[in-house]
Amino acid sequence: MTVLRRRLWPILAATAVAIGGIAATGPAADAAPPSQDVYVAPYGNDHAAGDARHPVRTLARAQDLVRQRDHHLAADLTVHLADGTYRLDHPLTLDSRDSGSGGHQVVWQGSGKAVISGGKQVTGWHQVTGHSGLWAAPAPRGLSDTRQLYVDGVRATRAAGQVPVTLTKTATGYTAASDTLAKWPDIAGAEFVYTSGETLWNMVRDGLGQWTQPRCDVASASGTTVTMVQPCWDNSNKRVEFPDIPGRTVSMVGPGALTNGAHVTYMENARELLDTPGEWYLDRAAHTVYYMPRKGEDLHRADVEAPALEKLVDGRGTAAAPLHDVAFRGLQFSYATWLTPSSPEGFSEIQAGYTISGPTGYATEGLCGFQAGGQCPFGAWTKEPGNVAIDHGRDLDFSDDAFVHLGAAGLELGDGTQHTTVRGSVFTDISGNGVEVGGVDQALPTDDADVTRDVQLTDNHLYALPREFTGGVPIVNGYTQHDLISHNQIDHVGYSGISMGWGGWPDKIGSPATPNDSHDNTVSDNLITDYMQGLDDGGGIYTQGLTGSSMATGEKVTGNVIHTQFGLGKSVYTDNGCTYETVSGNVLYGASYANVASTHVDYRDALHNNDPTLISGNWWEQGDADGSNKGVVTQGNHLIASASDAPAGVVADAGLEPAYRSVLARRFAPVSVPVAPTRVATAVGASGTLYTAFNPTWADGGSPLLGYRVTAADPAGHTAATAFVSAADFAATALVRLTGLTDGVPYTVTVTAVNSHGDSAPSLPSAPLAPKAATAPAAAPTGLKLKAQATAATLDWTPPTVVGDSPVIGYRITVTDPSGSRTVDVAGRDVLVTQPSAHAMFRVLGDLTPGTPYTVGVAAVTGAGTGPAATVTGTTPAA
């Protein structure tokens, strides 16, 4: 802050007092009581009075002053934070003593440029002799470890790369083909990452479910023996299975062990992997930070921040003494980390950032009623913590805030949070979940003070997350009541957009969902787009478990606009045990194999009906006819052949309301290059050709993506072919064709994302693959269904079971009526992933004529050409 600003604030404050005196009578002005407000500034002095002329410096001192004044408030008490950075040595820990009183609030108020930081600046940079492009600096005092580093507000990448040696899985880790890893002096603490997902071409499927990305550290390496840390290794590989149900874990969520566990997708956090601009590494033993600057970065001038704290605000209310009547407005919460994944606990993921933890977590945690010694309730695994966390808070307000550059979840509104609002705020560049509401550790609270209810999340922008724990979700809502999640915009995210409920998995074995106290929750008028960019088996809005006690009290999903899904899933996903949900009046398109998935058996009685669900009045592509399927009622939905067929008013009303749309323009870092794409895979086509597919980046660096640059390298590392695909073309095709290669030579492929600032770092390479001429076409698809309406029809089919020597890269649809025929070529991400997963897919055929018979053929397209077609006939109803 400039000297002028320092002088100006007291002058303005004095002027304001003088103006107030003019507004009243002269004597009254002299008698006016002094302001109870507290003023804080980075240049303040904690020995000062804390008034406008003499601000204090730290939040801790401001808290002391608040506690002296907040007992009998006659008006709101505001803590005014001047612009600047407030570096915390300890979390701002609040309890009931920090609450408002007399119906008035304590308001922690900034202008949008007051940053509450848990970071430490890294200074003293110098070039490392003998290592071109590598710089080093002493780690700041008090920084023992961190998982993140930021350069001028741009997240750097922890040193990452492929495992340099072949591994064979053992009971405690791996046997390596050589002693390469044992020769790395920093191998303890290197992290193995297991990226999951549907098998795509020659990419191996790893992990603990398509929706997870577990991580475990290396404990040690000696010779060829690689030992992994405990309990992360056991919790990821010894999940107890039912003795009489082969392959079914007692958790009923994902496999019992790391699938194909000998294959580690990639590894992080070793100096030997530090080889790309934008990467960093903390040598904890030498207390040194290493970094390779990106083009244009000057470390002598850059603000380099290493997050040190794990919490910035820690609200510790209790059922008997809640934190209440507190507001946080116009504040930025930044530079906090989360170190548990770097500990022996690791990150043994279950779903949505929940993990299995503890020495016997695999056999006990959350397995109530299904395993001897199982902890209750079922499904109560370890929740990802929030860098800003509230427990038992009431009448709280987070408005116009920013949760950015964070290493865990952004904001955690834990058990007992009631009558709390989060409005007009931004959540981005967060390692895990954005907002967490409630929990799942109290299925049926016995005290109303422990119930989470009446929480409103409205008009927030959540985007470009998660950045580290890819299975994270922008909004995670557990067991709650009367919550409203409305008018938010969620875009460019790695997995599902909103996750509701919990505990429904027992229906996989014919048992009812875990009873819980959820009811009367509403998810309405949100705009969710470009979701599931990294993982699979999720949705724009995902719900599982009981949502109420009747259709009247069950969850309402209404007025949302959800489109442009990349991964395999649904627009609105009603998963195991999801009961009494209403899905009505939404606009749903661009999903892979369903707009609404709703049919699960209701095991609460012996009738074996389906979980009661109402699907009505939506504009969608699914095309299901009206009817009732044992409790699932479908009625009055509208088939759309394009987005323009949806009502303009419904579309315009979704997302941020007009008064809050300026939130979309807020930025917290300079424009930088995008983040690299992930999950690069290749397949053969014609002679000398490779097809390449990959997951796009969901963090564009602050500038829209222009496209992707694809490079094939030969075994010597020389570039053999390149191609560029625009972002729009890749969104339509989800693959790139590389030509001019030599058959029989194995090539690896890398991809960069390109924006106006330049190219991202290269992706991790694909597995080597040698081109060859594909000769065997795919068989015909199966299970064709034509759901015809007057002017459009939904066409469903199941991919062919035999695809020859090249995977399906598209479909050719032929539509024939008495006047002739036309062809429709189908491409996209769902084409690539539905075949190996055996999921059906669908397309809408538009421009049909009422009362007309049609014959529709579908043929699979591979690198070997177009295969035989399967056909279906139907007649459109009269208008």
JSON list of C-alpha atoms in Angstrom, two decimals, residues 548-639:
[
{"chain": "A", "resi": 548, "resn": "GLY", "atom": "CA", "xyz": [-36.64, -37.54, 2.17]},
{"chain": "A", "resi": 549, "resn": "SER", "atom": "CA", "xyz": [-39.60, -39.49, 3.49]},
{"chain": "A", "resi": 550, "resn": "SER", "atom": "CA", "xyz": [-42.01, -38.81, 0.62]},
{"chain": "A", "resi": 551, "resn": "MET", "atom": "CA", "xyz": [-42.15, -37.16, -2.79]},
{"chain": "A", "resi": 552, "resn": "ALA", "atom": "CA", "xyz": [-43.22, -33.98, -0.99]},
{"chain": "A", "resi": 553, "resn": "THR", "atom": "CA", "xyz": [-40.12, -33.87, 1.23]},
{"chain": "A", "resi": 554, "resn": "GLY", "atom": "CA", "xyz": [-37.63, -35.45, -1.18]},
{"chain": "A", "resi": 555, "resn": "GLU", "atom": "CA", "xyz": [-34.95, -33.62, -3.14]},
{"chain": "A", "resi": 556, "resn": "LYS", "atom": "CA", "xyz": [-36.10, -31.24, -5.91]},
{"chain": "A", "resi": 557, "resn": "VAL", "atom": "CA", "xyz": [-33.87, -30.81, -8.98]},
{"chain": "A", "resi": 558, "resn": "THR", "atom": "CA", "xyz": [-35.56, -28.08, -11.03]},
{"chain": "A", "resi": 559, "resn": "GLY", "atom": "CA", "xyz": [-34.77, -25.45, -13.64]},
{"chain": "A", "resi": 560, "resn": "ASN", "atom": "CA", "xyz": [-31.11, -26.40, -14.08]},
{"chain": "A", "resi": 561, "resn": "VAL", "atom": "CA", "xyz": [-29.32, -26.19, -17.42]},
{"chain": "A", "resi": 562, "resn": "ILE", "atom": "CA", "xyz": [-26.74, -28.97, -17.71]},
{"chain": "A", "resi": 563, "resn": "HIS", "atom": "CA", "xyz": [-24.74, -29.61, -20.85]},
{"chain": "A", "resi": 564, "resn": "THR", "atom": "CA", "xyz": [-21.39, -30.55, -22.44]},
{"chain": "A", "resi": 565, "resn": "GLN", "atom": "CA", "xyz": [-20.27, -33.56, -20.48]},
{"chain": "A", "resi": 566, "resn": "PHE", "atom": "CA", "xyz": [-16.98, -35.15, -21.49]},
{"chain": "A", "resi": 567, "resn": "GLY", "atom": "CA", "xyz": [-16.61, -38.20, -19.26]},
{"chain": "A", "resi": 568, "resn": "LEU", "atom": "CA", "xyz": [-18.93, -41.16, -19.12]},
{"chain": "A", "resi": 569, "resn": "GLY", "atom": "CA", "xyz": [-22.06, -40.43, -17.11]},
{"chain": "A", "resi": 570, "resn": "LYS", "atom": "CA", "xyz": [-25.40, -38.65, -16.98]},
{"chain": "A", "resi": 571, "resn": "SER", "atom": "CA", "xyz": [-26.78, -35.15, -16.75]},
{"chain": "A", "resi": 572, "resn": "VAL", "atom": "CA", "xyz": [-28.76, -35.91, -13.58]},
{"chain": "A", "resi": 573, "resn": "TYR", "atom": "CA", "xyz": [-27.50, -39.12, -12.00]},
{"chain": "A", "resi": 574, "resn": "THR", "atom": "CA", "xyz": [-29.80, -40.75, -9.45]},
{"chain": "A", "resi": 575, "resn": "ASP", "atom": "CA", "xyz": [-27.56, -43.49, -8.12]},
{"chain": "A", "resi": 576, "resn": "ASN", "atom": "CA", "xyz": [-27.95, -46.27, -5.56]},
{"chain": "A", "resi": 577, "resn": "GLY", "atom": "CA", "xyz": [-30.75, -45.78, -3.06]},
{"chain": "A", "resi": 578, "resn": "CYS", "atom": "CA", "xyz": [-31.78, -42.39, -4.44]},
{"chain": "A", "resi": 579, "resn": "THR", "atom": "CA", "xyz": [-35.39, -42.21, -3.29]},
{"chain": "A", "resi": 580, "resn": "TYR", "atom": "CA", "xyz": [-38.12, -39.55, -3.59]},
{"chain": "A", "resi": 581, "resn": "GLU", "atom": "CA", "xyz": [-36.27, -37.28, -6.01]},
{"chain": "A", "resi": 582, "resn": "THR", "atom": "CA", "xyz": [-38.12, -34.94, -8.39]},
{"chain": "A", "resi": 583, "resn": "VAL", "atom": "CA", "xyz": [-36.31, -33.99, -11.61]},
{"chain": "A", "resi": 584, "resn": "SER", "atom": "CA", "xyz": [-38.45, -31.36, -13.30]},
{"chain": "A", "resi": 585, "resn": "GLY", "atom": "CA", "xyz": [-38.16, -28.45, -15.72]},
{"chain": "A", "resi": 586, "resn": "ASN", "atom": "CA", "xyz": [-34.44, -28.87, -16.48]},
{"chain": "A", "resi": 587, "resn": "VAL", "atom": "CA", "xyz": [-32.66, -28.43, -19.81]},
{"chain": "A", "resi": 588, "resn": "LEU", "atom": "CA", "xyz": [-30.36, -31.42, -20.30]},
{"chain": "A", "resi": 589, "resn": "TYR", "atom": "CA", "xyz": [-28.19, -32.18, -23.31]},
{"chain": "A", "resi": 590, "resn": "GLY", "atom": "CA", "xyz": [-24.71, -33.26, -24.33]},
{"chain": "A", "resi": 591, "resn": "ALA", "atom": "CA", "xyz": [-24.45, -36.25, -21.97]},
{"chain": "A", "resi": 592, "resn": "SER", "atom": "CA", "xyz": [-22.84, -39.54, -22.90]},
{"chain": "A", "resi": 593, "resn": "TYR", "atom": "CA", "xyz": [-25.50, -42.17, -22.28]},
{"chain": "A", "resi": 594, "resn": "ALA", "atom": "CA", "xyz": [-28.40, -40.71, -20.29]},
{"chain": "A", "resi": 595, "resn": "ASN", "atom": "CA", "xyz": [-29.90, -37.41, -19.28]},
{"chain": "A", "resi": 596, "resn": "VAL", "atom": "CA", "xyz": [-31.58, -38.88, -16.19]},
{"chain": "A", "resi": 597, "resn": "ALA", "atom": "CA", "xyz": [-30.71, -42.28, -14.71]},
{"chain": "A", "resi": 598, "resn": "SER", "atom": "CA", "xyz": [-33.37, -43.31, -12.28]},
{"chain": "A", "resi": 599, "resn": "THR", "atom": "CA", "xyz": [-34.14, -47.01, -12.03]},
{"chain": "A", "resi": 600, "resn": "HIS", "atom": "CA", "xyz": [-32.90, -48.74, -8.87]},
{"chain": "A", "resi": 601, "resn": "VAL", "atom": "CA", "xyz": [-34.76, -51.33, -6.84]},
{"chain": "A", "resi": 602, "resn": "ASP", "atom": "CA", "xyz": [-36.19, -50.03, -3.56]},
{"chain": "A", "resi": 603, "resn": "TYR", "atom": "CA", "xyz": [-35.18, -52.60, -0.96]},
{"chain": "A", "resi": 604, "resn": "ARG", "atom": "CA", "xyz": [-37.01, -51.04, 1.97]},
{"chain": "A", "resi": 605, "resn": "ASP", "atom": "CA", "xyz": [-39.75, -53.64, 1.58]},
{"chain": "A", "resi": 606, "resn": "ALA", "atom": "CA", "xyz": [-40.35, -56.96, -0.18]},
{"chain": "A", "resi": 607, "resn": "LEU", "atom": "CA", "xyz": [-42.30, -55.42, -3.10]},
{"chain": "A", "resi": 608, "resn": "HIS", "atom": "CA", "xyz": [-39.13, -54.76, -5.12]},
{"chain": "A", "resi": 609, "resn": "ASN", "atom": "CA", "xyz": [-40.54, -51.69, -6.77]},
{"chain": "A", "resi": 610, "resn": "ASN", "atom": "CA", "xyz": [-38.12, -49.01, -7.93]},
{"chain": "A", "resi": 611, "resn": "ASP", "atom": "CA", "xyz": [-37.00, -46.05, -5.87]},
{"chain": "A", "resi": 612, "resn": "PRO", "atom": "CA", "xyz": [-39.84, -43.49, -6.18]},
{"chain": "A", "resi": 613, "resn": "THR", "atom": "CA", "xyz": [-38.76, -40.82, -8.66]},
{"chain": "A", "resi": 614, "resn": "LEU", "atom": "CA", "xyz": [-40.61, -38.19, -10.72]},
{"chain": "A", "resi": 615, "resn": "ILE", "atom": "CA", "xyz": [-39.13, -37.09, -14.06]},
{"chain": "A", "resi": 616, "resn": "SER", "atom": "CA", "xyz": [-41.35, -34.43, -15.56]},
{"chain": "A", "resi": 617, "resn": "GLY", "atom": "CA", "xyz": [-41.35, -31.44, -17.85]},
{"chain": "A", "resi": 618, "resn": "ASN", "atom": "CA", "xyz": [-37.68, -31.58, -18.77]},
{"chain": "A", "resi": 619, "resn": "TRP", "atom": "CA", "xyz": [-36.23, -30.59, -22.12]},
{"chain": "A", "resi": 620, "resn": "TRP", "atom": "CA", "xyz": [-33.86, -33.41, -22.95]},
{"chain": "A", "resi": 621, "resn": "GLU", "atom": "CA", "xyz": [-32.42, -35.77, -25.55]},
{"chain": "A", "resi": 622, "resn": "GLN", "atom": "CA", "xyz": [-33.31, -39.01, -23.81]},
{"chain": "A", "resi": 623, "resn": "GLY", "atom": "CA", "xyz": [-36.75, -39.27, -25.37]},
{"chain": "A", "resi": 624, "resn": "ASP", "atom": "CA", "xyz": [-38.36, -41.71, -22.92]},
{"chain": "A", "resi": 625, "resn": "ALA", "atom": "CA", "xyz": [-42.10, -42.05, -23.29]},
{"chain": "A", "resi": 626, "resn": "ASP", "atom": "CA", "xyz": [-44.53, -41.15, -20.53]},
{"chain": "A", "resi": 627, "resn": "GLY", "atom": "CA", "xyz": [-45.22, -43.97, -18.13]},
{"chain": "A", "resi": 628, "resn": "SER", "atom": "CA", "xyz": [-44.78, -45.44, -14.69]},
{"chain": "A", "resi": 629, "resn": "ASN", "atom": "CA", "xyz": [-42.16, -48.07, -13.99]},
{"chain": "A", "resi": 630, "resn": "LYS", "atom": "CA", "xyz": [-42.83, -49.45, -10.52]},
{"chain": "A", "resi": 631, "resn": "GLY", "atom": "CA", "xyz": [-42.58, -46.02, -8.91]},
{"chain": "A", "resi": 632, "resn": "VAL", "atom": "CA", "xyz": [-40.49, -44.16, -11.49]},
{"chain": "A", "resi": 633, "resn": "VAL", "atom": "CA", "xyz": [-42.91, -41.75, -13.15]},
{"chain": "A", "resi": 634, "resn": "THR", "atom": "CA", "xyz": [-41.94, -40.14, -16.45]},
{"chain": "A", "resi": 635, "resn": "GLN", "atom": "CA", "xyz": [-44.31, -37.54, -17.84]},
{"chain": "A", "resi": 636, "resn": "GLY", "atom": "CA", "xyz": [-44.50, -34.43, -19.98]},
{"chain": "A", "resi": 637, "resn": "ASN", "atom": "CA", "xyz": [-40.85, -34.26, -21.04]},
{"chain": "A", "resi": 638, "resn": "HIS", "atom": "CA", "xyz": [-39.87, -32.56, -24.30]},
{"chain": "A", "resi": 639, "resn": "LEU", "atom": "CA", "xyz": [-37.42, -33.94, -26.84]}
]
